[in-house]
Coordinates of C-alpha atoms in Angstrom, one line a residue:
M1 CA -58.1 -1.1 -51.1
S2 CA -57.5 1.3 -54.2
S3 CA -53.6 1.7 -55.3
L4 CA -53.5 5.1 -54.4
D5 CA -54.8 4.1 -50.7
I6 CA -51.9 1.4 -50.8
A7 CA -49.5 4.4 -51.9
R8 CA -50.4 6.7 -49.4
S9 CA -50.2 3.8 -46.4
I10 CA -46.6 3.4 -47.6
A11 CA -45.7 7.2 -47.6
F12 CA -47.2 7.5 -44.1
S13 CA -45.1 4.1 -43.0
G14 CA -41.9 5.4 -44.3
L15 CA -42.5 9.2 -43.0
S16 CA -43.0 7.6 -39.3
A17 CA -40.3 5.2 -40.0
T18 CA -37.9 8.1 -40.8
Q19 CA -38.9 10.5 -38.2
V20 CA -38.1 7.2 -35.6
Q21 CA -34.4 7.3 -37.7
I22 CA -34.1 10.9 -37.9
S23 CA -34.9 10.8 -33.6
V24 CA -32.3 7.9 -33.2
A25 CA -29.3 9.4 -35.2
S26 CA -29.9 12.8 -33.6
A27 CA -30.0 11.0 -30.2
N28 CA -26.5 9.4 -31.6
I29 CA -24.7 12.2 -32.5
S30 CA -25.7 14.2 -28.9
N31 CA -24.4 11.4 -26.8
A32 CA -21.5 10.5 -28.8
D33 CA -19.3 11.9 -26.1
T34 CA -21.2 10.1 -23.3
K35 CA -19.2 7.2 -21.6
G36 CA -20.7 3.9 -22.5
Y37 CA -23.3 5.0 -25.2
T38 CA -22.7 2.8 -28.2
E39 CA -24.2 3.8 -31.3
K40 CA -28.0 2.7 -31.8
T41 CA -30.1 1.3 -35.0
A42 CA -33.6 1.5 -35.7
N43 CA -34.5 -1.7 -37.0
Q44 CA -37.2 -1.3 -40.5
S45 CA -38.9 -3.8 -42.0
S46 CA -41.4 -4.2 -44.6
S47 CA -45.4 -4.7 -44.0
V48 CA -47.3 -7.0 -46.2
T49 CA -50.9 -7.6 -46.2
S50 CA -52.8 -10.4 -48.5
G51 CA -49.3 -10.5 -49.9
V52 CA -49.3 -6.7 -51.0
G53 CA -46.6 -4.5 -49.5
T54 CA -48.3 -1.8 -47.9
G55 CA -45.2 0.0 -46.4
V56 CA -42.6 0.0 -43.4
T57 CA -42.6 -0.8 -39.9
I58 CA -40.0 0.0 -37.3
T59 CA -39.4 -3.3 -35.1
G60 CA -36.7 -2.0 -32.6
I61 CA -34.1 -0.1 -31.7
S62 CA -30.8 -1.9 -31.0
S63 CA -26.9 -1.4 -30.5
A64 CA -24.6 -4.0 -31.7
V65 CA -21.9 -4.8 -29.3
D66 CA -19.3 -7.3 -29.8
K67 CA -19.5 -9.8 -27.0
L68 CA -15.7 -11.0 -27.1
L69 CA -14.5 -7.5 -27.5
L70 CA -16.6 -6.4 -24.5
K71 CA -15.2 -9.5 -22.5
S72 CA -11.7 -8.7 -23.4
L73 CA -12.2 -5.0 -22.3
V74 CA -14.1 -6.3 -19.0
G75 CA -10.2 -8.3 -18.3
A76 CA -8.5 -5.5 -19.4
D77 CA -10.2 -3.1 -16.8
S78 CA -9.1 -5.4 -14.1
D79 CA -5.8 -5.6 -15.1
F80 CA -5.3 -1.6 -15.6
G81 CA -7.1 -1.4 -12.2
A82 CA -4.8 -3.6 -10.5
A83 CA -1.6 -1.6 -12.0
D84 CA -3.0 1.6 -11.5
T85 CA -3.5 0.9 -7.7
T86 CA 0.2 -1.0 -7.5
N87 CA 1.8 2.1 -9.2
S88 CA 0.2 4.8 -7.1
F89 CA 0.9 3.4 -4.0
L90 CA 4.8 2.0 -5.0
T91 CA 5.3 5.8 -6.1
E92 CA 4.3 7.0 -2.5
L93 CA 6.6 4.4 -0.9
Q94 CA 9.3 5.5 -2.7
Q95 CA 8.8 8.9 -1.4
L96 CA 9.1 7.6 1.9
Y97 CA 12.6 6.4 1.4
G98 CA 14.0 10.3 0.6
S99 CA 16.0 11.0 -2.6
T100 CA 19.7 9.9 -3.3
A101 CA 22.7 11.9 -3.8
S102 CA 24.2 12.7 -6.8
S103 CA 27.8 11.5 -5.4
D104 CA 28.5 8.5 -3.6
S105 CA 30.6 10.8 -1.6
S106 CA 28.0 12.8 -0.8
T107 CA 25.9 13.2 2.3
T108 CA 23.3 15.7 1.0
G109 CA 20.7 13.4 -0.1
T110 CA 17.5 12.8 2.1
S111 CA 17.9 8.9 1.7
L112 CA 18.8 6.6 4.6
A113 CA 21.9 5.7 2.9
N114 CA 23.0 9.5 3.0
T115 CA 21.5 9.8 6.7
I116 CA 23.7 7.2 7.9
A117 CA 26.6 8.6 6.0
A118 CA 26.0 11.6 7.5
F119 CA 26.4 10.0 11.1
E120 CA 29.5 7.9 9.6
S121 CA 30.9 11.8 8.8
A122 CA 30.4 13.0 12.3
L123 CA 31.6 10.5 14.2
S124 CA 34.8 11.0 11.8
S125 CA 34.9 14.7 13.1
L126 CA 34.5 13.5 16.8
A127 CA 37.2 10.9 16.3
S128 CA 39.4 14.2 15.9
T129 CA 38.5 15.6 19.8
P130 CA 36.3 12.8 21.6
S131 CA 35.6 15.1 24.4
S132 CA 34.2 17.9 22.7
A133 CA 30.8 18.8 23.6
S134 CA 29.7 20.6 20.7
L135 CA 31.2 17.4 18.5
Q136 CA 29.5 14.7 20.7
S137 CA 26.3 16.8 19.9
N138 CA 26.6 16.8 16.9
A139 CA 27.5 13.2 16.4
V140 CA 24.3 12.7 18.8
S141 CA 21.9 14.8 16.4
A142 CA 23.5 12.8 13.2
L143 CA 22.4 9.6 15.2
A144 CA 18.6 11.0 15.9
A145 CA 18.3 12.0 12.3
V146 CA 18.8 8.2 11.3
T147 CA 16.2 6.6 13.8
T148 CA 13.7 9.4 13.3
Q149 CA 13.7 9.0 10.1
L150 CA 13.5 5.1 10.2
Q151 CA 10.6 6.2 12.6
Q152 CA 9.1 8.5 9.8
T153 CA 9.4 5.8 7.2
S154 CA 8.0 3.2 9.1
S155 CA 5.1 5.1 10.4
G156 CA 4.6 6.3 6.7
I157 CA 4.6 2.5 5.6
Q158 CA 1.8 1.8 8.0
T159 CA -0.2 4.6 6.9
L160 CA 0.3 3.5 3.9
R161 CA -1.1 0.0 5.0
S162 CA -4.1 2.0 6.6
N163 CA -4.8 3.5 3.4
A164 CA -4.9 0.6 1.5
D165 CA -7.3 -1.1 4.2
Q166 CA -9.7 2.0 4.2
D167 CA -9.6 2.0 0.3
I168 CA -10.9 -1.8 0.3
A169 CA -13.6 -0.6 2.1
S170 CA -14.6 1.9 -0.1
S171 CA -14.1 -0.4 -3.1
V172 CA -16.0 -2.6 -1.1
A173 CA -18.9 0.1 -1.4
G174 CA -18.6 0.6 -4.8
I175 CA -18.5 -2.6 -5.8
N176 CA -22.2 -3.2 -4.1
S177 CA -23.2 -0.1 -5.5
D178 CA -22.3 -1.7 -8.9
L179 CA -23.9 -5.1 -8.3
Q180 CA -27.2 -3.3 -6.8
Q181 CA -27.5 -1.3 -10.4
I182 CA -26.5 -4.7 -12.5
S183 CA -29.4 -5.9 -10.3
D184 CA -31.8 -3.4 -11.2
L185 CA -31.0 -3.1 -14.5
N186 CA -31.7 -6.7 -14.9
K187 CA -35.1 -6.3 -13.8
Q188 CA -35.8 -2.9 -16.0
I189 CA -34.5 -4.6 -19.1
K190 CA -36.7 -7.7 -18.4
Q191 CA -39.6 -5.6 -18.2
Q192 CA -39.0 -3.0 -21.2
A193 CA -38.7 -6.2 -23.3
A194 CA -41.8 -7.9 -22.0
A195 CA -43.5 -4.4 -23.2
G196 CA -41.7 -4.6 -26.6
Q197 CA -39.9 -1.6 -25.5
S198 CA -35.9 -1.2 -26.7
T199 CA -33.7 -2.0 -23.7
A200 CA -30.3 -0.5 -26.1
D201 CA -29.8 2.1 -23.4
L202 CA -30.4 0.0 -20.5
E203 CA -27.8 -2.2 -21.6
D204 CA -25.2 0.3 -21.9
Q205 CA -25.6 1.4 -18.5
R206 CA -25.8 -2.2 -17.6
N207 CA -22.4 -2.6 -19.4
S208 CA -20.8 0.6 -17.8
A209 CA -21.9 -1.0 -14.3
L210 CA -20.0 -4.3 -15.3
Q211 CA -16.8 -2.5 -16.4
D212 CA -16.7 0.0 -13.1
L213 CA -17.1 -3.4 -11.0
A214 CA -14.2 -5.2 -12.8
S215 CA -11.9 -2.4 -12.8
M216 CA -12.3 -3.0 -8.7
M217 CA -12.4 -6.6 -8.9
D218 CA -12.1 -9.7 -11.4
V219 CA -15.2 -11.4 -12.5
S220 CA -16.8 -14.0 -14.4
Y221 CA -20.4 -13.4 -16.2
F222 CA -22.8 -14.4 -19.0
T223 CA -26.4 -13.3 -20.3
T224 CA -29.2 -15.9 -19.9
S225 CA -31.6 -16.4 -22.2
S226 CA -34.2 -14.3 -20.4
G227 CA -31.6 -10.9 -20.5
D228 CA -30.2 -11.6 -17.0
L229 CA -26.6 -10.5 -16.9
Q230 CA -25.1 -12.8 -14.0
I231 CA -22.1 -12.1 -12.2
Y232 CA -19.6 -14.7 -10.1
T233 CA -16.5 -14.5 -8.5
G234 CA -13.6 -16.2 -10.4
S235 CA -14.6 -19.4 -8.2
G236 CA -17.9 -19.0 -8.6
Q237 CA -19.7 -17.3 -5.7
A238 CA -22.6 -15.7 -6.7
L239 CA -22.6 -12.2 -7.0
V240 CA -25.8 -10.9 -9.3
D241 CA -28.6 -14.1 -10.0
S242 CA -31.7 -13.5 -9.4
T243 CA -31.0 -10.9 -6.8
A244 CA -27.5 -9.0 -5.7
H245 CA -25.0 -10.6 -2.9
P246 CA -23.5 -7.6 -1.6
L247 CA -20.0 -7.7 -0.2
S248 CA -19.0 -7.3 3.8
Y249 CA -16.0 -5.3 5.0
T250 CA -14.8 -3.6 7.9
A251 CA -11.9 -1.5 7.9
L252 CA -9.7 -1.3 11.0
P253 CA -9.2 2.3 12.8
S254 CA -5.4 1.8 13.2
V255 CA -2.6 -0.4 11.8
T256 CA 0.5 -1.3 13.1
A257 CA 3.3 -2.9 11.7
S258 CA 1.7 -6.4 14.0
T259 CA -1.5 -6.2 12.4
T260 CA -1.9 -8.7 9.6
Y261 CA -4.9 -10.9 7.8
S262 CA -5.4 -14.1 8.3
A263 CA -8.5 -16.3 6.8
G264 CA -11.1 -17.2 9.7
S265 CA -9.5 -14.9 12.0
S266 CA -11.4 -12.7 14.6
S267 CA -8.5 -10.2 15.0
G268 CA -6.2 -8.2 12.9
F269 CA -7.7 -7.3 9.2
S270 CA -11.0 -8.1 8.3
G271 CA -11.9 -10.8 5.6
I272 CA -14.2 -9.4 2.6
T273 CA -17.1 -12.0 2.6
V274 CA -20.4 -12.3 0.7
N275 CA -23.4 -14.7 2.4
G276 CA -20.9 -14.8 4.8
V277 CA -18.3 -16.6 2.8
D278 CA -14.7 -15.2 2.9
I279 CA -13.7 -14.6 -0.6
T280 CA -10.8 -12.6 0.0
S281 CA -8.2 -15.1 -1.9
Q282 CA -10.6 -15.4 -4.5
I283 CA -10.1 -11.8 -5.8
S284 CA -7.1 -12.1 -8.2
S285 CA -7.1 -8.9 -10.2
G286 CA -8.7 -5.2 -10.1
K287 CA -7.9 -2.2 -7.5
V288 CA -9.0 -4.7 -4.2
S289 CA -6.5 -7.3 -5.1
A290 CA -3.8 -4.9 -5.7
L291 CA -4.7 -3.5 -2.2
I292 CA -4.4 -6.5 -0.2
A293 CA -1.7 -7.2 -1.9
L294 CA -0.1 -4.4 -0.8
R295 CA -1.3 -4.3 1.9
D296 CA -0.3 -8.1 3.5
Q297 CA 2.8 -8.3 1.4
T298 CA 4.5 -5.4 -0.5
L299 CA 4.2 -3.2 2.9
P300 CA 5.0 -5.2 5.1
A301 CA 8.1 -6.6 3.2
A302 CA 9.5 -2.8 3.4
Q303 CA 8.8 -2.8 6.9
S304 CA 10.9 -6.2 7.6
Q305 CA 13.8 -4.6 5.6
L306 CA 13.4 -1.3 7.7
D307 CA 13.1 -4.0 10.9
E308 CA 16.3 -5.3 9.7
L309 CA 18.5 -2.5 9.3
A310 CA 17.0 -1.1 12.7
R311 CA 17.4 -4.3 14.8
Q312 CA 21.3 -4.5 13.0
L313 CA 22.0 -0.7 13.5
T314 CA 20.6 -1.3 17.3
A315 CA 22.8 -4.2 18.2
S316 CA 26.0 -2.9 16.6
V317 CA 26.3 0.4 17.9
N318 CA 24.8 -0.6 21.5
A319 CA 27.5 -3.5 21.7
V320 CA 30.1 -0.3 21.0
S321 CA 28.7 2.1 23.3
N322 CA 28.4 -0.5 26.1
Q323 CA 32.4 -0.7 25.9
G324 CA 32.6 2.8 27.1
T325 CA 31.3 5.1 29.9
S326 CA 31.0 8.9 30.2
V327 CA 33.1 11.3 31.8
P328 CA 31.8 12.1 34.3
P329 CA 30.2 8.9 35.0
P330 CA 26.2 8.8 35.8
S331 CA 25.5 8.3 39.5
S332 CA 23.6 5.0 38.6
L333 CA 23.4 2.8 35.4
T334 CA 20.1 0.6 34.9
G335 CA 19.5 -2.1 32.4
T336 CA 17.0 -2.2 29.5
G337 CA 16.6 -6.4 29.9
T338 CA 13.8 -7.4 32.5
V339 CA 15.1 -9.9 34.6
S340 CA 14.3 -11.1 38.3
S341 CA 16.4 -12.5 41.4
T342 CA 15.8 -16.2 40.2
T343 CA 16.1 -15.3 36.2
P344 CA 19.4 -18.0 35.8
F345 CA 22.7 -15.8 34.7
S346 CA 25.0 -17.8 32.3
A347 CA 28.1 -16.3 31.7
T348 CA 32.2 -16.5 31.7
G349 CA 35.4 -14.3 32.1
T350 CA 35.7 -11.2 34.4
V351 CA 33.8 -7.7 34.3
R352 CA 35.3 -4.7 36.2
I353 CA 33.0 -2.3 38.3
A354 CA 34.4 0.9 39.5
V355 CA 33.3 3.9 41.3
T356 CA 34.9 7.4 40.3
D357 CA 34.6 11.0 41.1
K358 CA 33.3 13.6 38.6
S359 CA 36.4 13.6 37.1
G360 CA 36.9 10.1 36.6
N361 CA 39.6 9.7 39.4
L362 CA 39.3 6.2 40.9
V363 CA 37.2 5.6 44.4
A364 CA 37.0 2.0 44.6
Y365 CA 36.6 -1.0 42.0
K366 CA 36.5 -5.1 41.6
D367 CA 36.7 -7.5 38.8
L368 CA 34.2 -10.0 39.7
N369 CA 34.3 -13.6 38.1
L370 CA 31.0 -14.2 36.5
S371 CA 31.3 -17.9 36.0
S372 CA 30.2 -18.3 39.8
D373 CA 27.1 -16.5 39.6
T374 CA 24.2 -19.0 38.4
T375 CA 21.2 -16.7 39.0
I376 CA 20.8 -12.9 38.8
G377 CA 20.5 -12.5 42.7
D378 CA 23.9 -14.3 43.0
L379 CA 25.4 -11.8 40.5
V380 CA 23.3 -8.4 42.4
N381 CA 24.9 -9.9 45.7
D382 CA 28.3 -9.9 44.2
I383 CA 27.9 -6.3 43.2
N384 CA 26.7 -5.4 46.4
K385 CA 30.1 -6.6 48.0
I386 CA 32.0 -3.9 46.0
S387 CA 32.8 -0.9 48.3
G388 CA 30.6 2.4 47.4
V389 CA 28.2 0.4 45.0
T390 CA 24.8 -0.8 45.6
A391 CA 22.7 -3.3 42.9
T392 CA 19.0 -3.7 42.9
I393 CA 16.5 -4.6 40.8
D394 CA 13.8 -1.9 40.1
A395 CA 9.7 -2.3 40.2
N396 CA 10.1 -2.8 35.8
G397 CA 12.6 -5.8 36.3
H398 CA 15.8 -3.6 35.5
L399 CA 19.0 -4.5 37.1
T400 CA 20.3 -1.1 38.7
I401 CA 23.8 -0.5 40.1
A402 CA 24.4 2.8 41.8
A403 CA 27.2 4.6 43.3
S404 CA 26.7 5.3 47.2
G405 CA 28.8 8.0 47.8
S406 CA 27.9 11.7 46.9
G407 CA 29.0 12.9 43.7
N408 CA 30.3 9.6 42.6
G409 CA 29.7 7.7 39.4
V410 CA 29.7 4.0 38.2
A411 CA 31.6 2.8 35.3
I412 CA 32.4 -0.9 33.7
N413 CA 34.6 -2.3 31.6
E414 CA 33.5 -5.6 30.0
M415 CA 37.2 -6.8 30.0
T416 CA 36.8 -10.5 29.3
S417 CA 33.1 -11.3 29.9
S418 CA 30.8 -13.5 28.0
V419 CA 27.2 -13.4 28.7
G420 CA 24.3 -15.8 27.6
S421 CA 24.2 -18.2 24.1
S422 CA 25.5 -14.8 22.1
G423 CA 28.3 -14.1 24.1
E424 CA 27.7 -10.7 25.1
G425 CA 29.8 -8.4 26.8
F426 CA 28.5 -7.8 30.5
S427 CA 27.1 -4.6 29.6
D428 CA 25.8 -4.9 26.6
Y429 CA 23.7 -8.0 28.0
F430 CA 21.7 -5.9 30.4
G431 CA 22.1 -2.6 28.2
F432 CA 23.6 -0.7 31.0
N433 CA 25.3 1.8 28.4
D434 CA 22.7 1.7 25.6
L435 CA 23.3 4.6 23.0
I436 CA 20.2 3.3 21.1
T437 CA 16.6 2.2 22.4
G438 CA 13.5 -0.1 20.8
T439 CA 13.4 -3.0 19.1
S440 CA 12.1 -2.4 15.8
A441 CA 12.2 0.8 13.3
S442 CA 8.7 1.5 14.8
D443 CA 10.3 2.7 18.0
I444 CA 14.1 2.8 17.4
A445 CA 15.4 6.3 19.2
V446 CA 18.2 7.5 20.8
R447 CA 18.5 7.2 24.4
S448 CA 16.5 10.1 25.7
D449 CA 18.7 11.3 28.2
I450 CA 21.5 11.6 26.1
L451 CA 19.5 13.2 23.5
N452 CA 18.1 15.7 26.0
G453 CA 21.8 16.6 27.3
T454 CA 20.9 15.2 30.5
A455 CA 23.9 12.3 30.1
A456 CA 27.1 12.3 27.9
L457 CA 28.1 9.8 25.3
P458 CA 30.0 7.1 26.6
T459 CA 33.1 7.7 24.4
A460 CA 35.5 7.3 27.4
T461 CA 36.9 3.9 28.7
L462 CA 37.8 2.8 31.9
D463 CA 41.0 1.6 32.4
A464 CA 41.7 -2.2 32.0
S465 CA 45.4 -2.5 33.3
S466 CA 45.7 -5.4 36.1
T467 CA 45.4 -3.3 39.1
L468 CA 44.2 0.6 39.7
T469 CA 45.3 2.7 42.6
A470 CA 42.6 4.8 44.3
G471 CA 42.8 8.4 43.6
N472 CA 44.2 7.9 40.0
S473 CA 42.5 9.0 36.9
V474 CA 40.9 5.9 35.4
L475 CA 38.6 7.1 32.8
S476 CA 40.4 8.5 29.3
P477 CA 37.7 11.1 27.9
G478 CA 40.4 11.9 25.3
S479 CA 40.5 8.2 23.6
A480 CA 39.3 7.9 20.6
T481 CA 38.8 4.6 21.0
V482 CA 35.3 4.1 21.6
V483 CA 34.6 6.7 18.8
N484 CA 36.7 4.8 16.2
A485 CA 35.0 1.5 16.9
L486 CA 31.6 3.1 16.3
S487 CA 33.0 3.9 13.1
S488 CA 34.1 0.6 12.4
A489 CA 30.9 -1.1 13.1
L490 CA 28.9 1.0 10.8
T491 CA 31.8 0.7 7.8
G492 CA 32.7 -2.7 8.8
A493 CA 31.0 -5.9 7.6
T494 CA 27.8 -6.5 9.1
N495 CA 25.9 -9.8 8.2
F496 CA 22.1 -8.9 7.7
G497 CA 19.5 -11.8 7.3
M498 CA 16.9 -12.1 4.8
A499 CA 14.3 -9.6 4.8
G500 CA 11.5 -8.6 3.1
G501 CA 12.7 -10.1 -0.5
L502 CA 16.2 -8.9 0.0
G503 CA 18.6 -12.2 0.5
A504 CA 21.0 -12.4 3.6
T505 CA 24.0 -9.8 2.9
T506 CA 27.3 -8.8 4.2
G507 CA 28.5 -5.0 4.3
S508 CA 28.5 -1.8 5.6
F509 CA 25.0 0.0 7.1
T510 CA 25.2 2.6 3.9
D511 CA 25.3 -0.2 1.8
Y512 CA 22.5 -2.1 3.0
A513 CA 20.5 1.1 3.3
A514 CA 21.1 2.0 -0.3
A515 CA 19.8 -1.6 -1.2
I516 CA 17.0 -1.2 0.6
V517 CA 16.4 2.3 -0.9
A518 CA 17.2 0.4 -4.5
N519 CA 14.7 -2.5 -4.0
V520 CA 12.1 0.0 -3.4
A521 CA 12.9 2.0 -6.3
G522 CA 13.2 -1.2 -8.6
K523 CA 9.6 -2.4 -7.4
A524 CA 8.2 1.5 -8.1
T525 CA 9.6 1.6 -11.5
Q526 CA 8.4 -2.0 -12.4
A527 CA 5.0 -0.8 -11.3
S528 CA 5.3 2.1 -13.5
A529 CA 6.0 0.1 -16.8
T530 CA 3.2 -2.5 -15.9
Y531 CA 1.0 0.6 -15.3
T532 CA 1.8 1.6 -19.0
A533 CA 1.2 -1.7 -20.4
K534 CA -1.8 -2.3 -19.1
Q535 CA -3.2 1.1 -19.5
T536 CA -2.4 0.6 -23.4
A537 CA -4.0 -2.6 -23.3
Q538 CA -7.3 -1.3 -21.9
S539 CA -7.3 1.8 -23.9
T540 CA -6.7 -0.4 -27.1
Y541 CA -9.8 -2.4 -26.1
A542 CA -11.8 0.3 -25.5
N543 CA -11.0 2.0 -28.6
S544 CA -11.8 -1.1 -30.5
L545 CA -15.3 -1.8 -28.7
S546 CA -15.8 2.2 -29.4
S547 CA -15.0 1.7 -33.3
Q548 CA -17.1 -1.1 -33.2
S549 CA -19.9 0.0 -31.5
G550 CA -19.4 3.7 -30.7
V551 CA -20.8 6.6 -32.6
N552 CA -18.9 7.9 -35.6
I553 CA -20.1 11.5 -35.9
D554 CA -19.1 12.4 -39.5
Q555 CA -21.2 8.9 -40.6
E556 CA -24.2 9.8 -38.5
S557 CA -24.4 13.2 -39.2
A558 CA -24.2 12.2 -43.3
N559 CA -27.1 9.4 -42.1
L560 CA -29.3 12.4 -40.6
S561 CA -28.9 14.2 -44.1
A562 CA -29.7 11.5 -45.9
L563 CA -32.7 10.7 -43.8
Q564 CA -34.1 14.2 -43.7
N565 CA -34.1 14.0 -47.4
K566 CA -35.8 10.9 -47.2
Y567 CA -38.7 12.5 -44.3
A568 CA -38.8 15.4 -47.6
A569 CA -39.4 13.0 -50.3
A570 CA -41.9 11.0 -48.5
S571 CA -43.7 14.0 -47.6
Q572 CA -43.5 15.4 -51.4
I573 CA -45.1 12.0 -52.1
I574 CA -47.9 12.2 -49.8
T575 CA -48.6 15.9 -51.0
A576 CA -48.8 14.4 -54.9
I577 CA -51.2 11.2 -53.6
N578 CA -53.7 13.8 -51.9
A579 CA -53.7 16.0 -55.0
M580 CA -54.4 13.0 -56.7
F581 CA -57.3 11.8 -54.7
S582 CA -58.5 15.8 -54.6
A583 CA -58.4 15.7 -58.6
L584 CA -60.0 11.9 -58.5
M585 CA -62.8 13.5 -56.4
T586 CA -63.3 16.4 -58.3
A587 CA -63.6 14.0 -61.4
M588 CA -66.3 12.2 -60.0
S589 CA -68.1 15.2 -58.8
A590 CA -68.1 16.2 -62.1
S591 CA -69.5 13.1 -63.8

């Protein structure tokens, strides 16, 4: 081969190589803002024939991604996914509890503590005129605001749990899409590599899918010698090996406070499975991990705090309301507890049961010695011995005491009665004058007949004198005894048990409600701080990886300009060589 042939070969190879490099540089610039795209380099090497350099060739197009940085970013993606989800849900949870007032003495806030304080204020006003129908109505409305807020907050918590459950299902669908994409890209990368084609763009796509997967659940991974990216759970359950192993999960159509997750159980929340293996407990970070923790721990803890408040409020208010009676007294009293005639009855002391007219004048009464009765049936028989009174157990198993005379009503004074192991008063034990119904925050409510105005507040008391005289007034509608007792029950020291991370404590209902609100606010604040920290860490790793393997437009533009100059120079060399060939041919023809 002549020296001109060699020179031309070198020039043409340089021109061809430069064309590829210009194309790569142009692609880098145009994809600079494409998520997951990394800077590509056209790798060049010298061509040698029989020991003589004959030009250059492009051996491949590659990108340099720091594997340690990528692994750190993948871990940061998982942490940030969890923090972002927790922060979002706890922000919504905090909003459910309303806003606090700007002053401790103010009742203008919308938090539970402020709503309870408003009820206390209504009772204070009622205490000055206990027989006022309008003030009684105000007190009932204020109490209804408390029970309604408890119900709504409880319902909101369960809605958040349901949302978390639905989000787990949608996240699992996203995870399965990423797993399948990674598996498909594994195959394409091996095919491209076998054909001697660049796999850099496919590897970018695979790394992006890996990062998206990691944001939803923590994974471990490695790349095999054949180029496969294999992915496992933290405990080693395969998610992608020779194929993708999709997750399975089924969200529930509805969620209540009693809905729970238990590994291996067919009831309650579903487990997240892969190949039939429950991996719920193996997911320790990422969005799904946070959703599981919120659904099964954080939100149930908030619910248990509300339930403790609701239970204590119900017990305290009903204990007081059962000491009173309304004026006029109701024609019948029906308990809330379920009993039968054979139900054992253990009690001491006496209870006074009276029949009065609408004005509260005595018709008949009797003080029952409860220690003589051993079953509910015995008690019913004793009550039926009172003139003008009928006691029965209705179809729902509730004890009912009714006045038999037209226009008459029934009133009870608990006197010294102590019923059951907890020593409740007679009326309180059966729930004859309960002001609040329900067993938890989800169903707490003001008794319906009092709420709709067909029954009055039990603010009066039955005369406790040693003897009563028929025809005399024995109810005291103007007394503030019951109202003051209600105020004392709310503002006095109540023992609250451990619930949802709050320790056992003694204090007023406003204090405990404020503690619940503060507890949720504290968790929300911590979640926000964690979110900021994890976001910063994720951004730091992402920026570091971008600096290491991303596109620097200024640098690429400079490279492109240099390559264009190089291309022009190679073209000029080829032109010169062609001219030399022409001159040589002309000279040879002339000779």
